[in-house]
Amino acid sequence: MKKFEEKTIHTEEIYNGKIVQLQVDDVALPNGKSAKREIIKHAGAVAVIPITKDNKIVFVEQYRKPLEKSIIEIPAGKLEEGEKPEITAIRELEEETGYTAESLSFVTSFYTSPGFADELMYIYITDELEKLETPVKGDDDEFIEVLELSLEEAKKYVEEERIHDAKTNYAILYLHALGMK
Amino acid sequence: MKKFEEKTIHTEEIYNGKIVQLQVDDVALPNGKSAKREIIKHAGAVAVIPITKDNKIVFVEQYRKPLEKSIIEIPAGKLEEGEKPEITAIRELEEETGYTAESLSFVTSFYTSPGFADELMYIYITDELEKLETPVKGDDDEFIEVLELSLEEAKKYVEEERIHDAKTNYAILYLHALGMK
């Protein structure tokens, strides 16, 4: 939909990083005036809701520098250019949890913060986890602890704000709505 | 929680805008190595799930420059420094929809994208909407269309990806889980 389209008059590239790019666009508004838009470009992300055979959800705890604390999240990672989101998601599952799955079921996708960023998050689910015989090495600069929790335990962590991010709060609500015990 | 803390060695300020600030931190990892972290600072945001007396959900459609399209969202806005999130949320409701409410009920909060941004989103709900007699003027550069939809209609828009952002997808799932008809 192009309703109220804001046409680009000029784009200023501010920063081109490993994770984000920042640009500031001058745009023409529907009333003919102009405005500035600060825009974060991001490759997109994937996340998996992994359910074990004994009905636990697999989470990872890691330090999130922007928050200056560690939180508990479902496994996730940045989308690789040209790669199908499901493939990235299986790799992140393997690297972060030591589990794998033949395939994943799509749950939903959403833009995490459409006011200033184009990051699109894809969420998958699987209850067909298999333990990897040989763990896969993840990123050198990722320090992660794996947790397996019941839905009740996870809900308690949401209340305590140890689970506190969009994809993971969505995942807990999704499992609750499915009637998971 | 400070598990796997990444201590800041050096912070480079890259950009200080109206909506976002960007900085790149050099951090010390738990294994003694160092890494770079690209960090978006954001004031935080609020959103409201507004339910009318005839059981419709009030949405706004607006152009989102980062996505180069318009999407349908629950009313939302940036948190003002020093202001209680509920107050900001009522003002955004008034400016964007022409409705007001005496108070709101807290639903949840979550970080929208904790890997690179500190934006915290607060979500509220109300079914005690009143039409404003005198509409409140919003931001000069916001062009918005108000829609009132049943939950079934909203779910259809989720499938069509005309509703496609974290807070609004969460809101629809929340109303579904509540058993709203």
Coordinates of C-alpha atoms in Angstrom, one line a residue:
Chain A
M1 CA 0.0 0.0 0.0
K2 CA 1.3 3.4 -0.9
K3 CA -1.2 5.5 0.9
F4 CA 0.3 8.8 2.2
E5 CA 3.5 7.9 0.3
E6 CA 6.6 9.9 1.3
K7 CA 8.8 10.3 -1.7
T8 CA 12.6 10.5 -1.2
I9 CA 14.1 13.9 -2.1
H10 CA 17.6 13.1 -0.8
T11 CA 19.3 10.3 1.1
E12 CA 22.3 10.9 3.4
E13 CA 24.3 7.8 4.3
I14 CA 25.4 8.2 7.9
Y15 CA 26.9 4.8 8.9
N16 CA 27.5 1.4 7.3
G17 CA 28.1 -1.2 10.0
K18 CA 28.2 -4.9 10.3
I19 CA 24.6 -5.1 11.8
V20 CA 22.9 -1.8 10.9
Q21 CA 23.1 1.0 8.3
L22 CA 21.8 4.4 9.2
Q23 CA 20.6 6.9 6.7
V24 CA 18.6 10.1 6.9
D25 CA 16.1 10.8 4.1
D26 CA 14.5 14.1 3.2
V27 CA 11.0 13.2 2.1
A28 CA 8.1 15.0 0.4
L29 CA 5.0 14.7 2.5
P30 CA 1.5 14.4 1.1
N31 CA 0.8 18.1 1.8
G32 CA 3.8 19.2 -0.2
K33 CA 5.9 20.0 2.9
S34 CA 9.1 18.1 3.6
A35 CA 10.4 16.2 6.6
K36 CA 13.5 14.2 7.7
R37 CA 13.3 10.4 8.4
E38 CA 16.0 8.6 10.3
I39 CA 16.1 5.1 8.9
I40 CA 17.9 2.0 10.2
K41 CA 18.5 -0.7 7.5
H42 CA 18.9 -4.3 8.8
A43 CA 19.1 -7.6 7.0
G44 CA 16.2 -9.1 8.9
A45 CA 16.1 -11.8 11.5
V46 CA 14.8 -15.3 12.3
A47 CA 13.7 -17.0 15.5
V48 CA 12.6 -20.5 16.4
I49 CA 10.2 -21.7 19.1
P50 CA 11.9 -25.1 19.9
I51 CA 9.8 -27.6 21.8
T52 CA 11.5 -30.7 23.2
K53 CA 10.0 -34.2 23.2
D54 CA 9.2 -33.8 27.0
N55 CA 7.3 -30.6 26.3
K56 CA 9.9 -28.0 27.3
I57 CA 10.7 -24.8 25.4
V58 CA 14.4 -24.2 24.7
F59 CA 15.7 -20.7 25.4
V60 CA 19.0 -19.0 25.4
E61 CA 20.3 -16.4 27.9
Q62 CA 22.8 -13.9 26.6
Y63 CA 24.0 -10.4 27.4
R64 CA 22.4 -7.7 25.3
K65 CA 24.7 -4.7 25.2
P66 CA 22.0 -2.2 24.3
L67 CA 20.1 -3.1 27.5
E68 CA 23.3 -3.6 29.6
K69 CA 21.8 -6.8 30.9
S70 CA 21.2 -10.5 30.0
I71 CA 17.8 -11.6 29.0
I72 CA 16.2 -15.0 28.1
E73 CA 15.1 -15.3 24.5
I74 CA 14.1 -17.9 22.0
P75 CA 17.0 -18.8 19.7
A76 CA 17.4 -16.2 16.9
G77 CA 19.8 -14.6 14.5
K78 CA 20.4 -12.2 11.7
L79 CA 19.2 -13.3 8.2
E80 CA 22.0 -14.0 5.7
E81 CA 21.6 -12.4 2.3
G82 CA 20.2 -14.7 -0.3
E83 CA 19.5 -17.4 2.3
K84 CA 16.0 -18.7 2.9
P85 CA 14.9 -17.7 6.4
E86 CA 14.0 -21.3 7.4
I87 CA 17.6 -22.4 6.6
T88 CA 19.1 -19.5 8.7
A89 CA 16.7 -20.4 11.5
I90 CA 17.8 -24.1 11.6
R91 CA 21.5 -23.0 11.6
E92 CA 20.9 -20.6 14.5
L93 CA 19.0 -23.3 16.4
E94 CA 22.0 -25.7 15.9
E95 CA 24.6 -23.1 16.9
E96 CA 22.8 -21.7 19.9
T97 CA 21.1 -24.8 21.4
G98 CA 22.8 -28.0 20.2
Y99 CA 19.5 -29.2 18.8
T100 CA 18.5 -29.5 15.1
A101 CA 15.3 -30.1 13.2
E102 CA 14.6 -31.4 9.7
S103 CA 12.2 -28.6 9.0
L104 CA 10.3 -25.8 10.8
S105 CA 6.7 -24.6 10.6
F106 CA 6.2 -20.9 9.9
V107 CA 4.3 -19.0 12.7
T108 CA 4.4 -15.4 11.7
S109 CA 6.5 -12.5 10.6
F110 CA 6.6 -8.9 11.7
Y111 CA 8.5 -5.7 11.5
T112 CA 10.1 -5.1 14.9
S113 CA 10.0 -1.3 14.9
P114 CA 8.6 0.1 11.7
G115 CA 8.8 3.7 12.8
F116 CA 12.6 3.8 12.3
A117 CA 13.8 0.3 11.2
D118 CA 13.2 -2.1 8.3
E119 CA 14.1 -5.2 10.3
L120 CA 11.6 -8.0 9.5
M121 CA 11.5 -10.9 12.0
Y122 CA 10.4 -14.4 10.9
I123 CA 9.3 -16.8 13.6
Y124 CA 9.2 -20.6 13.2
I125 CA 8.2 -23.5 15.5
T126 CA 9.2 -27.1 15.8
D127 CA 8.5 -30.0 18.1
E128 CA 10.7 -32.4 16.2
L129 CA 14.0 -31.6 17.9
E130 CA 17.0 -33.9 17.7
K131 CA 20.2 -33.5 19.7
L132 CA 23.2 -32.9 17.5
E133 CA 25.9 -35.6 18.0
T134 CA 28.6 -33.0 17.2
P135 CA 27.8 -29.5 18.4
V136 CA 28.2 -26.8 15.8
K137 CA 30.4 -23.8 16.7
G138 CA 28.6 -20.5 16.7
D139 CA 30.0 -17.0 16.5
D140 CA 33.2 -16.4 18.4
D141 CA 31.8 -13.4 20.2
E142 CA 28.5 -15.1 21.4
F143 CA 28.3 -16.3 25.0
I144 CA 25.1 -18.2 25.5
E145 CA 23.5 -20.4 28.2
V146 CA 20.8 -22.8 27.1
L147 CA 17.7 -23.2 29.3
E148 CA 14.8 -25.7 28.9
L149 CA 11.6 -24.4 30.6
S150 CA 8.0 -25.4 30.9
L151 CA 5.4 -22.8 29.6
E152 CA 4.5 -22.0 33.3
E153 CA 8.1 -21.3 34.1
A154 CA 8.5 -19.1 31.0
K155 CA 5.3 -17.1 32.0
K156 CA 6.9 -16.5 35.4
Y157 CA 10.0 -15.1 33.6
V158 CA 7.8 -12.9 31.5
E159 CA 6.3 -11.4 34.7
E160 CA 9.8 -11.0 36.2
E161 CA 10.9 -9.3 32.9
R162 CA 13.8 -11.8 32.5
I163 CA 12.0 -12.7 29.3
H164 CA 11.3 -9.2 27.8
D165 CA 11.6 -9.0 24.1
A166 CA 9.0 -8.8 21.2
K167 CA 9.7 -12.2 19.6
T168 CA 9.9 -14.2 22.9
N169 CA 6.9 -12.5 24.5
Y170 CA 5.0 -13.2 21.3
A171 CA 6.2 -16.9 21.4
I172 CA 5.0 -17.4 25.0
L173 CA 1.6 -15.8 24.1
Y174 CA 1.4 -18.0 21.0
L175 CA 2.0 -21.2 23.0
H176 CA -0.5 -20.1 25.6
A177 CA -3.1 -19.4 22.9
L178 CA -2.4 -22.9 21.4
G179 CA -3.3 -24.4 24.8
M180 CA 0.1 -25.8 25.5
K181 CA 0.4 -27.2 29.1
Chain B
M1 CA 21.1 -10.0 35.3
K2 CA 24.7 -9.4 34.4
K3 CA 25.6 -12.9 33.2
F4 CA 28.3 -12.8 30.4
E5 CA 28.6 -9.0 30.9
E6 CA 30.3 -7.0 28.2
K7 CA 32.2 -4.1 29.8
T8 CA 32.5 -1.0 27.7
I9 CA 36.1 -0.2 26.7
H10 CA 35.3 2.8 24.5
T11 CA 32.2 4.4 23.1
E12 CA 32.1 6.2 19.7
E13 CA 29.1 8.5 19.2
I14 CA 28.1 8.3 15.5
Y15 CA 24.8 10.1 15.2
N16 CA 22.5 12.1 17.5
G17 CA 19.1 12.5 15.8
K18 CA 15.6 13.3 16.7
I19 CA 14.4 9.7 17.0
V20 CA 17.6 7.6 17.3
Q21 CA 21.1 7.9 18.5
L22 CA 23.8 5.6 17.1
Q23 CA 26.9 4.6 19.0
V24 CA 29.5 1.9 18.5
D25 CA 31.0 0.4 21.6
D26 CA 34.2 -1.6 21.9
V27 CA 33.5 -4.2 24.6
A28 CA 35.5 -6.7 26.6
L29 CA 34.0 -10.2 26.2
P30 CA 33.9 -12.8 29.0
N31 CA 36.8 -14.6 27.4
G32 CA 39.0 -11.5 27.5
K33 CA 38.7 -10.8 23.8
S34 CA 37.1 -7.6 22.5
A35 CA 34.3 -7.0 20.0
K36 CA 32.3 -4.1 18.5
R37 CA 28.6 -3.5 19.3
E38 CA 26.5 -1.2 17.2
I39 CA 23.8 0.3 19.4
I40 CA 20.7 2.3 18.7
K41 CA 19.5 4.4 21.6
H42 CA 15.7 5.2 21.5
A43 CA 13.5 6.9 24.1
G44 CA 11.1 4.0 24.1
A45 CA 7.5 3.8 22.8
V46 CA 3.9 3.3 23.9
A47 CA 1.0 1.7 22.1
V48 CA -2.7 1.3 23.0
I49 CA -5.2 -1.5 22.0
P50 CA -8.4 0.6 21.8
I51 CA -11.7 -1.3 21.9
T52 CA -14.9 0.6 21.0
K53 CA -18.2 0.1 22.8
D54 CA -19.5 -1.9 19.8
N55 CA -16.5 -4.2 20.1
K56 CA -14.3 -2.9 17.3
I57 CA -10.5 -2.4 17.5
V58 CA -9.3 1.1 16.5
F59 CA -6.3 1.1 14.2
V60 CA -4.3 3.7 12.3
E61 CA -2.9 3.3 8.8
Q62 CA 0.2 5.4 8.0
Y63 CA 3.2 5.4 5.7
R64 CA 6.3 3.9 7.2
K65 CA 9.3 5.2 5.3
P66 CA 11.7 2.4 6.4
L67 CA 9.3 -0.1 4.8
E68 CA 8.4 2.1 1.8
K69 CA 4.7 1.3 2.3
S70 CA 1.8 2.0 4.6
I71 CA 0.7 -0.5 7.2
I72 CA -2.1 -0.8 9.7
E73 CA -1.1 -0.5 13.4
I74 CA -2.5 0.1 16.8
P75 CA -2.0 3.8 17.8
A76 CA 1.5 4.3 19.2
G77 CA 4.2 6.9 19.7
K78 CA 7.5 7.8 21.1
L79 CA 7.8 8.1 24.9
E80 CA 8.5 11.6 26.1
E81 CA 11.4 12.0 28.6
G82 CA 10.1 12.2 32.2
E83 CA 6.5 11.4 31.2
K84 CA 4.7 8.3 32.5
P85 CA 4.1 5.9 29.6
E86 CA 0.4 5.7 30.3
I87 CA 0.1 9.5 29.9
T88 CA 2.0 9.5 26.6
A89 CA -0.2 6.6 25.5
I90 CA -3.5 8.5 26.2
R91 CA -2.1 11.5 24.3
E92 CA -1.1 9.4 21.3
L93 CA -4.6 7.8 21.3
E94 CA -6.2 11.2 21.3
E95 CA -4.0 12.7 18.6
E96 CA -4.2 9.7 16.3
T97 CA -7.7 8.4 16.7
G98 CA -9.9 11.2 18.1
Y99 CA -10.8 8.9 21.1
T100 CA -9.7 9.4 24.7
A101 CA -9.9 7.2 27.8
E102 CA -9.6 8.2 31.5
S103 CA -7.1 5.4 32.1
L104 CA -5.5 2.4 30.5
S105 CA -4.7 -1.1 31.6
F106 CA -1.2 -2.3 31.3
V107 CA -0.8 -5.4 29.0
T108 CA 2.9 -6.0 28.7
S109 CA 6.2 -4.4 27.7
F110 CA 9.0 -5.7 25.6
Y111 CA 12.2 -4.7 23.9
T112 CA 11.5 -4.5 20.2
S113 CA 15.0 -5.6 19.0
P114 CA 17.4 -6.2 21.8
G115 CA 20.3 -7.2 19.6
F116 CA 20.9 -3.7 18.4
A117 CA 18.4 -1.3 20.0
D118 CA 17.3 -0.3 23.5
E119 CA 13.8 0.6 22.5
L120 CA 11.3 -0.6 25.1
M121 CA 7.6 -0.8 24.0
Y122 CA 4.8 -0.5 26.6
I123 CA 1.4 -1.8 25.5
Y124 CA -1.9 -0.8 27.1
I125 CA -5.6 -1.7 26.5
T126 CA -8.9 0.1 27.1
D127 CA -12.5 -0.6 26.3
E128 CA -13.6 2.7 27.9
L129 CA -13.2 4.9 24.9
E130 CA -14.9 8.3 24.6
K131 CA -15.1 10.4 21.4
L132 CA -13.3 13.7 21.9
E133 CA -15.6 16.7 21.2
T134 CA -12.7 18.7 20.0
P135 CA -10.1 16.7 18.1
V136 CA -6.5 17.2 19.3
K137 CA -3.9 18.1 16.6
G138 CA -1.1 15.7 16.3
D139 CA 2.4 16.0 14.7
D140 CA 2.5 18.2 11.6
D141 CA 4.3 15.5 9.6
E142 CA 1.9 12.6 10.5
F143 CA -0.7 11.5 7.9
I144 CA -3.0 9.0 9.4
E145 CA -6.2 7.2 8.5
V146 CA -8.3 5.7 11.3
L147 CA -9.9 2.3 10.8
E148 CA -12.3 0.4 13.2
L149 CA -12.2 -3.4 12.6
S150 CA -13.6 -6.5 14.1
L151 CA -11.0 -9.0 15.4
E152 CA -11.9 -11.3 12.4
E153 CA -11.2 -8.5 10.0
A154 CA -7.9 -7.7 11.8
K155 CA -6.8 -11.4 11.6
K156 CA -7.5 -11.3 7.8
Y157 CA -5.2 -8.2 7.6
V158 CA -2.5 -10.1 9.6
E159 CA -2.7 -12.9 7.0
E160 CA -2.4 -10.3 4.2
E161 CA 0.5 -8.6 6.0
R162 CA -1.3 -5.2 5.9
I163 CA -1.0 -5.6 9.7
H164 CA 2.7 -6.6 10.1
D165 CA 4.5 -5.2 13.1
A166 CA 5.5 -6.6 16.5
K167 CA 3.2 -4.6 18.7
T168 CA 0.1 -5.0 16.5
N169 CA 0.6 -8.7 15.8
Y170 CA 1.0 -9.1 19.5
A171 CA -2.2 -7.2 20.2
I172 CA -4.2 -9.3 17.8
L173 CA -2.9 -12.5 19.3
Y174 CA -3.6 -11.1 22.8
L175 CA -7.3 -10.4 21.9
H176 CA -7.6 -13.8 20.3
A177 CA -6.2 -15.4 23.5
L178 CA -8.6 -13.4 25.6
G179 CA -11.5 -15.0 23.6
M180 CA -12.7 -11.7 22.0
K181 CA -15.4 -12.3 19.4

